[in-house]
Each structure stands twice: as C-alpha cells, then as structure tokens.
XYZ file of C-alpha atoms in Angstrom:
520
model
C -47.341 7.918 -35.786
C -49.052 4.932 -34.257
C -49.100 3.994 -30.581
C -46.521 1.240 -31.115
C -44.113 3.731 -32.681
C -44.532 6.068 -29.720
C -43.854 3.165 -27.357
C -40.674 2.174 -29.212
C -39.533 5.782 -29.244
C -40.161 6.152 -25.506
C -38.152 2.986 -24.815
C -35.282 4.313 -26.931
C -35.410 7.654 -25.151
C -35.396 5.926 -21.792
C -32.344 3.841 -22.739
C -30.615 6.947 -24.056
C -31.268 8.880 -20.834
C -30.052 5.940 -18.733
C -26.795 5.767 -20.683
C -26.277 9.518 -20.375
C -26.995 9.339 -16.644
C -24.504 6.483 -16.199
C -21.840 8.412 -18.111
C -22.389 11.508 -15.961
C -22.246 9.535 -12.709
C -19.124 7.650 -13.787
C -17.444 10.898 -14.855
C -18.273 12.600 -11.546
C -16.998 9.659 -9.516
C -13.760 9.444 -11.458
C -13.252 13.235 -11.326
C -13.596 13.110 -7.537
C -11.059 10.304 -7.276
C -8.726 12.128 -9.666
C -8.794 15.310 -7.577
C -8.110 13.407 -4.356
C -5.210 11.521 -5.918
C -3.757 14.714 -7.398
C -3.804 16.349 -3.962
C -2.111 13.296 -2.457
C 0.639 13.132 -5.091
C 1.431 16.837 -4.793
C 2.162 16.221 -1.107
C 4.764 13.579 -1.926
C 6.414 14.875 -5.096
C 9.809 16.539 -4.995
C 9.255 20.271 -5.724
C 12.763 20.670 -7.171
C 11.839 18.455 -10.133
C 8.979 20.779 -11.139
C 10.741 24.120 -10.638
C 13.979 23.385 -12.493
C 15.734 25.866 -14.737
C 15.164 23.564 -17.702
C 11.508 24.012 -18.705
C 11.643 20.829 -20.772
C 12.304 18.609 -17.748
C 9.608 20.361 -15.745
C 7.074 19.838 -18.558
C 7.974 16.164 -18.831
C 7.586 15.681 -15.081
C 4.214 17.417 -15.088
C 2.919 15.147 -17.859
C 4.225 12.079 -16.026
C 2.591 13.289 -12.810
C -0.794 13.577 -14.529
C -0.441 10.023 -15.852
C 0.431 8.845 -12.348
C -2.605 10.667 -10.987
C -4.824 8.886 -13.499
C -3.311 5.516 -12.537
C -3.696 6.160 -8.820
C -7.332 7.197 -9.351
C -7.957 3.899 -11.159
C -6.302 2.045 -8.270
C -8.524 3.807 -5.749
C -11.555 3.021 -7.901
C -10.577 -0.658 -7.943
C -10.404 -0.633 -4.139
C -13.890 0.920 -3.870
C -15.397 -1.323 -6.554
C -16.352 -4.320 -4.423
C -17.525 -2.379 -1.327
C -19.609 -0.065 -3.525
C -21.274 -3.048 -5.196
C -22.061 -4.715 -1.855
C -23.509 -1.534 -0.343
C -25.517 -0.821 -3.504
C -27.037 -4.286 -3.366
C -28.124 -3.787 0.258
C -29.563 -0.348 -0.524
C -31.580 -1.786 -3.426
C -32.840 -4.572 -1.146
C -33.907 -2.110 1.554
C -35.411 0.523 -0.801
C -36.491 -1.314 -3.954
C -38.907 1.298 -5.328
C -37.471 4.532 -4.005
C -37.565 7.328 -6.575
C -34.293 8.916 -5.434
C -32.145 5.815 -5.973
C -33.360 4.859 -9.417
C -29.941 5.834 -10.768
C -28.424 2.992 -8.720
C -28.949 -0.138 -10.788
C -27.132 -3.186 -12.102
C -26.248 -1.535 -15.384
C -24.328 1.237 -13.611
C -22.423 -1.226 -11.394
C -21.571 -3.445 -14.355
C -20.372 -0.421 -16.318
C -18.113 0.661 -13.441
C -16.524 -2.800 -13.303
C -15.861 -2.694 -17.045
C -14.391 0.799 -16.843
C -12.043 -0.145 -14.004
C -10.926 -3.218 -15.941
C -10.331 -1.176 -19.096
C -8.458 1.634 -17.335
C -6.365 -0.870 -15.359
C -5.238 -2.496 -18.609
C -4.574 0.910 -20.147
C -2.538 2.128 -17.169
C -0.459 -0.986 -16.596
C 0.303 -1.795 -20.213
C 0.589 1.652 -21.829
C 0.443 4.700 -19.551
C 2.913 3.746 -16.812
C 5.590 2.391 -19.196
C 5.117 5.531 -21.284
C 5.527 7.740 -18.187
C 8.714 5.947 -17.136
C 10.335 6.007 -20.581
C 9.203 9.592 -21.035
C 10.999 10.774 -17.877
C 14.158 8.836 -18.760
C 14.281 9.789 -22.448
C 16.457 12.520 -23.930
C 15.633 12.223 -27.626
C 17.478 10.384 -30.366
C 21.065 11.294 -31.078
C 21.261 14.022 -33.706
C 17.608 15.006 -33.382
C 16.391 18.375 -32.273
C 15.984 18.617 -28.528
C 12.549 19.175 -27.095
C 9.495 17.455 -25.662
C 8.445 16.140 -29.082
C 11.806 14.385 -29.534
C 11.300 12.693 -26.186
C 7.827 11.601 -27.261
C 9.256 9.978 -30.405
C 11.862 8.067 -28.424
C 9.293 7.005 -25.835
C 6.885 5.711 -28.473
C 9.642 3.660 -30.113
C 10.710 2.194 -26.763
C 7.082 1.408 -25.958
C 6.664 -0.418 -29.255
C 9.722 -2.555 -28.549
C 8.423 -3.290 -25.048
C 5.014 -4.273 -26.464
C 6.639 -6.710 -28.880
C 8.735 -8.166 -26.078
C 5.726 -8.637 -23.772
C 3.693 -10.051 -26.664
C 6.344 -12.681 -27.303
C 6.653 -13.552 -23.620
C 2.881 -13.965 -23.256
C 2.804 -16.100 -26.400
C 5.527 -18.376 -25.026
C 3.762 -18.588 -21.637
C 0.483 -19.473 -23.341
C 2.211 -22.171 -25.383
C 3.765 -23.655 -22.240
C 0.521 -23.642 -20.248
C -1.875 -24.656 -23.039
C -0.378 -25.841 -26.324
C -3.673 -26.302 -28.138
C -4.280 -24.637 -31.485
C -7.417 -22.852 -30.291
C -5.547 -21.270 -27.403
C -2.793 -20.003 -29.694
C -5.191 -18.629 -32.286
C -7.251 -16.873 -29.641
C -4.316 -14.564 -28.914
C -4.635 -13.087 -32.426
C -7.693 -11.220 -31.179
C -5.889 -8.398 -29.398
C -8.780 -6.808 -27.497
C -10.974 -9.809 -26.748
C -8.349 -12.371 -25.742
C -4.807 -11.025 -25.632
C -5.314 -8.097 -23.247
C -7.594 -10.067 -20.848
C -5.079 -12.931 -20.896
C -2.194 -10.554 -20.168
C -4.175 -8.869 -17.419
C -5.029 -12.312 -16.030
C -1.295 -12.978 -15.643
C -0.765 -9.582 -13.987
C -3.741 -10.169 -11.691
C -2.363 -13.563 -10.705
C 0.931 -11.911 -9.755
C -1.032 -9.302 -7.793
C -2.969 -11.996 -5.939
C 0.292 -13.763 -5.080
C 1.705 -10.446 -3.869
C -1.369 -9.965 -1.687
C -0.871 -13.473 -0.302
C 2.606 -12.491 0.892
C 1.961 -8.884 1.961
C -1.396 -9.258 3.713
C -0.303 -11.672 6.502
C 2.801 -9.552 7.053
C 0.658 -6.406 7.185
C -1.857 -7.982 9.562
C 0.976 -8.684 11.979
C 2.502 -5.248 11.411
C -0.777 -3.397 12.041
C -0.467 -3.886 15.803
C 2.872 -2.106 16.017
C 1.770 0.645 13.607
C -1.381 1.283 15.649
C 0.679 1.271 18.836
C 2.854 4.079 17.458
C -0.152 6.208 16.500
C -2.071 5.844 19.775
C -1.191 6.702 23.341
C -0.344 3.629 25.367
C -1.592 3.248 28.945
C 0.737 3.809 31.866
C 1.253 0.804 34.075
C 4.410 1.295 36.119
C 5.975 4.134 34.122
C 7.025 7.497 35.510
C 6.568 9.928 32.632
C 7.778 12.923 34.651
C 11.101 11.235 35.302
C 11.493 10.296 31.635
C 10.648 13.873 30.578
C 13.208 15.353 32.959
C 15.907 12.924 31.822
C 15.181 13.649 28.169
C 15.168 17.431 28.750
C 18.442 17.324 30.720
C 20.175 15.213 28.070
C 18.903 17.465 25.282
C 20.098 20.592 27.123
C 23.519 19.058 27.773
C 23.981 18.088 24.120
C 22.799 21.523 22.953
C 25.303 23.309 25.226
C 28.040 20.973 24.046
C 27.278 21.670 20.383
C 27.266 25.443 21.005
C 30.548 25.359 22.923
C 32.306 23.171 20.397
C 31.061 25.346 17.543
C 32.622 28.371 19.247
C 35.900 26.578 19.986
C 36.240 24.800 16.611
C 34.482 26.846 13.911
C 35.881 24.615 11.146
C 32.593 22.673 11.093
C 32.345 18.958 11.583
C 34.595 18.519 14.581
C 33.478 17.934 18.117
C 35.395 16.460 21.018
C 34.633 13.809 23.544
C 36.501 12.256 26.437
C 38.029 8.947 25.453
C 40.762 8.291 28.007
C 44.490 8.166 27.278
C 45.313 7.551 23.660
C 48.513 6.489 21.959
C 48.075 7.710 18.379
C 46.496 10.943 17.256
C 48.218 11.183 13.890
C 44.901 11.363 12.089
C 43.450 14.101 14.290
C 42.278 17.262 12.480
C 44.439 20.327 12.601
C 41.808 22.232 14.548
C 42.273 20.012 17.589
C 44.966 20.551 20.202
C 48.316 19.363 18.887
C 49.464 17.880 22.197
C 50.204 14.179 21.548
C 49.275 13.350 25.149
C 45.831 14.909 24.807
C 42.898 12.786 25.947
C 40.299 14.263 23.536
C 39.122 12.500 20.395
C 37.283 14.026 17.401
C 33.606 13.248 16.870
C 31.220 14.093 14.079
C 28.928 17.004 14.868
C 26.244 15.480 12.669
C 25.877 12.602 15.117
C 25.238 15.039 17.933
C 22.649 16.920 15.896
C 20.867 13.673 15.056
C 20.885 12.701 18.716
C 19.362 16.052 19.651
C 16.609 15.619 17.045
C 15.886 12.125 18.364
C 15.633 13.476 21.904
C 13.287 16.244 20.769
C 11.044 13.706 19.052
C 11.071 11.540 22.152
C 10.221 14.524 24.353
C 7.279 15.477 22.103
C 5.912 11.937 22.316
C 6.286 11.887 26.082
C 4.487 15.232 26.397
C 1.720 13.897 24.166
C 1.336 10.876 26.420
C 1.299 13.077 29.525
C -1.382 15.398 28.123
C -3.601 12.531 26.942
C -6.813 12.041 28.894
C -7.451 8.986 31.012
C -10.125 7.751 28.576
C -7.816 8.103 25.615
C -4.921 6.525 27.450
C -6.660 3.648 29.222
C -9.539 2.908 26.845
C -8.528 3.931 23.306
C -5.396 1.805 23.000
C -6.942 -1.435 24.384
C -10.055 -1.007 22.231
C -7.986 -0.439 19.080
C -5.880 -3.522 19.778
C -9.013 -5.537 20.500
C -10.615 -4.406 17.219
C -7.505 -5.375 15.266
C -7.442 -8.759 16.964
C -11.142 -9.352 16.287
C -10.887 -8.335 12.616
C -7.820 -10.498 12.058
C -9.368 -13.477 13.823
C -12.611 -13.012 11.916
C -10.732 -12.974 8.612
C -8.964 -16.225 9.445
C -12.256 -17.778 10.598
C -14.051 -16.842 7.372
C -11.209 -18.275 5.290
C -11.263 -21.502 7.337
C -15.011 -21.850 6.782
C -14.522 -21.184 3.087
C -11.934 -23.977 2.924
C -14.538 -26.406 4.289
C -17.099 -25.099 1.791
C -14.655 -25.711 -1.057
C -14.394 -29.346 -0.005
C -18.162 -29.787 0.234
C -19.863 -27.468 -2.247
C -18.690 -26.649 -5.761
C -20.670 -23.398 -5.700
C -18.059 -21.921 -3.313
C -15.602 -21.643 -6.197
C -15.109 -18.073 -7.486
C -16.700 -17.471 -10.842
C -17.674 -14.635 -13.107
C -21.071 -13.143 -13.787
C -21.824 -11.257 -16.972
C -25.105 -9.702 -15.852
C -25.283 -7.662 -12.652
C -28.389 -8.964 -10.859
C -28.424 -6.613 -7.889
C -31.227 -6.009 -5.442
C -32.522 -9.600 -5.454
C -30.695 -11.389 -2.643
C -28.179 -10.366 0.007
C -24.577 -11.429 -0.424
C -24.313 -12.288 3.264
C -26.237 -14.737 5.410
C -26.441 -12.085 8.145
C -28.142 -9.534 5.911
C -27.137 -5.882 6.098
C -24.976 -6.426 9.174
C -23.013 -9.119 7.390
C -22.600 -6.842 4.361
C -21.152 -4.104 6.580
C -18.744 -6.636 8.103
C -17.678 -7.711 4.619
C -16.951 -4.121 3.596
C -14.954 -3.479 6.781
C -12.924 -6.655 6.284
C -12.169 -5.789 2.654
C -10.897 -2.329 3.584
C -8.967 -3.753 6.535
C -7.221 -6.358 4.401
C -6.385 -3.769 1.753
C -4.820 -1.423 4.315
C -2.955 -4.358 5.847
C -1.625 -5.415 2.452
C -0.305 -1.888 1.788
C 1.327 -1.798 5.237
C 2.849 -5.213 4.653
C 4.020 -4.210 1.183
C 5.953 -1.202 2.441
C 7.203 -3.128 5.498
C 8.798 -5.893 3.451
C 12.575 -5.551 2.932
C 12.178 -6.008 -0.820
C 10.032 -2.869 -1.235
C 11.402 -0.814 1.655
C 13.240 1.583 -0.641
C 10.060 2.265 -2.610
C 8.336 3.910 0.359
C 7.302 7.493 -0.536
C 8.649 10.384 1.495
C 6.902 13.659 2.247
C 7.922 16.248 -0.391
C 10.979 14.140 -1.231
C 9.824 11.432 -3.667
C 11.441 11.268 -7.076
C 9.293 10.981 -10.193
C 10.470 7.465 -11.034
C 9.682 6.417 -7.466
C 6.166 7.845 -7.786
C 5.685 5.836 -10.982
C 6.822 2.651 -9.224
C 4.471 3.277 -6.302
C 1.512 3.871 -8.614
C 2.204 0.657 -10.541
C 2.500 -1.423 -7.362
C -0.634 0.075 -5.814
C -2.588 -0.528 -9.019
C -1.457 -4.166 -9.147
C -2.506 -4.669 -5.514
C -5.831 -2.850 -5.779
C -6.906 -4.383 -9.090
C -6.313 -7.841 -7.605
C -8.398 -7.003 -4.504
C -11.809 -8.104 -5.943
C -10.356 -11.438 -7.076
C -8.513 -11.779 -3.764
C -11.650 -11.147 -1.708
C -13.800 -13.540 -3.747
C -11.135 -16.264 -3.738
C -10.916 -16.138 0.065
C -14.705 -16.188 0.431
C -14.939 -12.783 2.124
C -18.001 -12.050 -0.021
C -20.383 -14.066 -2.169
C -20.628 -11.406 -4.858
C -19.533 -13.015 -8.107
C -16.955 -11.159 -10.157
C -18.534 -8.914 -12.774
C -17.349 -8.164 -16.281
C -13.940 -9.339 -17.425
C -12.749 -9.881 -13.842
C -14.461 -13.281 -13.911
C -12.739 -14.404 -17.130
C -9.414 -15.250 -15.481
C -8.385 -18.773 -16.419
C -6.970 -19.828 -13.062
C -10.163 -19.067 -11.105
C -11.687 -22.380 -12.159
C -8.750 -24.451 -10.875
C -9.794 -26.088 -7.594
C -6.257 -26.887 -6.460
C -5.015 -23.313 -6.914
C -7.982 -21.836 -5.029
C -7.804 -24.413 -2.229
C -4.041 -24.080 -1.724
C -4.346 -20.292 -1.822
C -6.933 -20.298 0.983
C -4.908 -22.752 3.058
C -1.701 -20.749 2.589
C -3.401 -17.486 3.587
C -4.917 -18.997 6.737
C -1.643 -20.647 7.732
C 0.570 -17.614 7.095
C -1.806 -15.223 8.846
C -2.108 -17.449 11.905
C 1.665 -17.918 12.091
C 2.433 -14.192 11.744
C -0.286 -13.248 14.220
C 0.802 -15.706 16.907
C 4.468 -14.806 16.553
C 3.935 -11.033 16.519
C 1.263 -10.942 19.214
C 3.219 -13.063 21.675
C 6.408 -11.084 21.026
C 4.562 -7.755 21.407
C 2.872 -8.822 24.637
C 6.187 -10.055 26.037
C 7.962 -6.813 25.116
C 5.161 -4.632 26.548
C 5.138 -6.548 29.829
C 8.921 -6.261 30.130
C 8.771 -2.538 29.398
C 5.767 -1.914 31.661
C 7.342 -3.581 34.695
C 10.676 -1.858 34.088
C 12.586 -5.048 33.477
C 14.254 -3.551 30.402
C 16.122 -1.069 32.639
C 17.511 -3.677 34.984
C 21.265 -4.440 34.775
C 22.236 -7.702 33.178
C 22.980 -10.438 35.746
C 26.575 -11.481 36.129
C 26.797 -15.251 36.045
C 30.341 -15.392 37.399
C 33.871 -14.381 36.794
C 35.611 -15.884 33.789
C 37.826 -18.767 34.526
C 41.533 -18.213 34.381
C 43.407 -19.836 31.579
C 45.505 -22.886 32.178
C 48.651 -20.878 31.612
C 47.670 -18.478 34.376
C 46.788 -21.336 36.711
C 50.156 -23.027 36.140
C 51.920 -19.771 36.819
C-alpha cells in the first residue's frame, strides 16, 4: 500500500474511533441519568400498584414505570443540555490543546443535541401515549386476557391517536401557511412532519414557561422561607413551645378519655352551651335532652394534634439553630433570590433593546457546533457561570410555579402515594417544560449560544413580533409578580415580627340601634 492509502486509512480509523468514543460517552451519560431518575420515581410510586395479587397489572405498571423513567431521563438531559454546552465551550477556550479533554468537542455536543431532540419526539409522541393506554387497557372483548392482549389494544389506540394528531397538524399547517410547498413538505414524515409537530409542542412549552416562570419566581421566596430558619426579632420561642406543648397534651388527654368513655369510634364531645335539639345525636352519647354536650369528629382532633406536633418540631428546629444560621443564612438566601430575579429581568430588558437595534439578537439555529472559538458571554468565564446559574434558577422556578398553579395542583406527586397515571402526567409535563428550556433561554437572551441541531428549525423563532412580545411579557409579568409578592411578604413578616398579628381587633363602636328600637 502507498503512503496515501495509509493516510486515508488512518483518517478513517480516527473517525471510527471518534464515533465509538462519542457513543460510549453518550451511553454513559444517559445511563447515569436513567439510574437517577429510576431512584427518584421509586420514591414516589405507589407500592400497592406493584405488589398486587394480579401479576398482569403489576407487570403492566412495571413496563409503564420504565417508560416513564426513560422520559424523565430525557427531560433531565434536556435541562442539562444548554449548561453543558456553555461550560464545554469555556473549558475548550481555557484548555485548547489539553490531551485529557480531547473527547470534548463540537461533534459530541452536536450529537447530544440531536439525541435529546430525537428522544423527546419519541417520548412525547409514542412512548408516553403508549404507557398511558397500556395502563388503562384491558384487552379487546372476547380476546384472551394477558399482557399481549393489552399490547394489541394499546397499539390500535396509538394508531388512531396518530391519525388524529396527523389530521390536526395538517389542518393547523393549512391554516397557518396554505402554500402547496408547505403542505407537500408534511409528506416527509421524519424530515418535516415530526419537527413541525415538535415545533408546535415546543411552542406550547415555551408559552407554559412564560406563565409558570414568573409565578415560580414569586413563589420561590415563600418556599425558601419554609425551608430555612427565620431570624428572631421580637418572638419568644420558649413561650410558643410551651403553649404548643400544653395544647398538644390537653388534646391528647381528651382523645384518650373520650376513647375510653365512647369506644364506638368517631365520637368525641365538646362543650357547646345549652342546646334545644339533640335528635341527631349518636346513641353512644348521654340521652338526656337537656345535656350540654355536642358530638365532634375524632378525626378532627387527631389532625389538630398532628398539626401541633409539626409546629412543635419546627419551633424546636428554630430554637436549636445557630445564630449564624438564623441571622445570616435566611437574609443571604433571600438576597440571592432577589439578585437572581432582578438580574434575569435586567438581562431580558437589555435583550429587548437589542432586538430593536440589532437583528443578530434574534434566536436562530446553527447546524455546525463551533465550540472553543469565542465565549458566549461578554464577561468571559464569569459571565458563562452566571448564565448557567440563571438557567438552572429559571428552570427550578418554572417547576415551582407549575406545581403552584391551581390548574396543575392536583398533579403534584406525593411521597410513596402517586398513581401510575399521575406519574405519566408528571413526566409528560416535565419533558414539555425541559425540552422548551433551550429555546426559552435563547429567546430571552440569557445566552448567546445559538440553538444546535433541529432545535433551531422551529418556524416561529424567526418572527420578530412573537419574540419581542414574548420578552416584553416575561419582563412585565415577572416584575409584577415580584413587586406584589415581595411587598406582601415584607408586610406580613413585619406584622408577625412585631406581634401585631396577635393583637385584638379594634372595636370601632357599638352598632346603632334600629329605628324601631329607638321609637320604642
């Protein structure tokens, strides 16, 4: 063989080894995310659904749980996609010729973006509908019962759903763009139809982020306040502890005494003054019609005792907290939240001005990943770190706002008490939010990294009016929620700290007598 043949062979071997290395790295990263998500879902699933007497239902739930784990791992990968790309770019800028980071290149980053896009389409369009129909299916009437019968029914339902969604997307495309080229492009299922469908889903996810993120930014202050120990201003924790302990002991003695007197179960008694009608009183109560005792539900007393125990634990936690944790941790956390929220609004406001001046501020896609050439922030590595922190902060805030909204309140997962259909709904919603995060961050100007792969092919990204109104709406809603929540929280904390909430209500005056009384 000649020297040229050896050179071509070495280039082919090098490309082959690079592809194998990228596949191994991608597999390891996804396996790590999959394991973490599986551990998280096992903490929230309802154990009774996986240990039922019917092995068929347990098998179906296990298969659905694995599909949910895959979807949640894709969602977590979508969240880490943009921060990983920004950090990789800064690492390549700082260490351009380091031997130990040769595996970190533009081809790997571009491949990860394509994989996340592909798996997001696969999960949203096929896997999650399959998991839902699979858990709800029972097999066709007259067919032999079993898991395979459920699979047949699920596949048929999925085919009908695919045809329905296909028709809806076709009608939407005809309404938005009625040109012949646009209609014919949807015949190409993989190249045009799926990206177009995912573009619609991503647009809904971006709109959902627009609503949930400002609400979550305002909600983060109260959530952080519940997790941290607040400073004492004019509070007497010892007095509150004694009052809580005395009330808990009194209720406990009352429950024990009433359980001994009335062993029927749900009946307790409480003083209510003279009564006129006790016809509905239980038979276990005294039958004297002039009795001044009324029945109460024992469950209410038990719930009150549990609430007092929780309150006592929180008070003891506050009493045992150190002075540094009590007087420095809470103010610093609130200050960090305020700075991050204000910085987010400031960046969006600057981006609005850039949209009016420079056309390059518009979000756009980039097919080739040119990493390691220029920083994506004007402040260099420090600015890149700030961008990553802001992206994670906005994602956490959007999740908090999503579960705080009244519309999705019932979807909130519960520890070891979440049904399988509820887990599927949570995974779908989290995937929609997380897969829209790169587009959301680039649209708001939080980073200058152009969208890689098929994420930059969304049709609405090139519309100036949509992008401009989206930035203005986010800045306005965030400012409004922040001002309203912060002023209300400060007012409530000051009232509570100075003890004004325990003061009796002022009496403005006695009510005037009626005219009839005056005439009499």
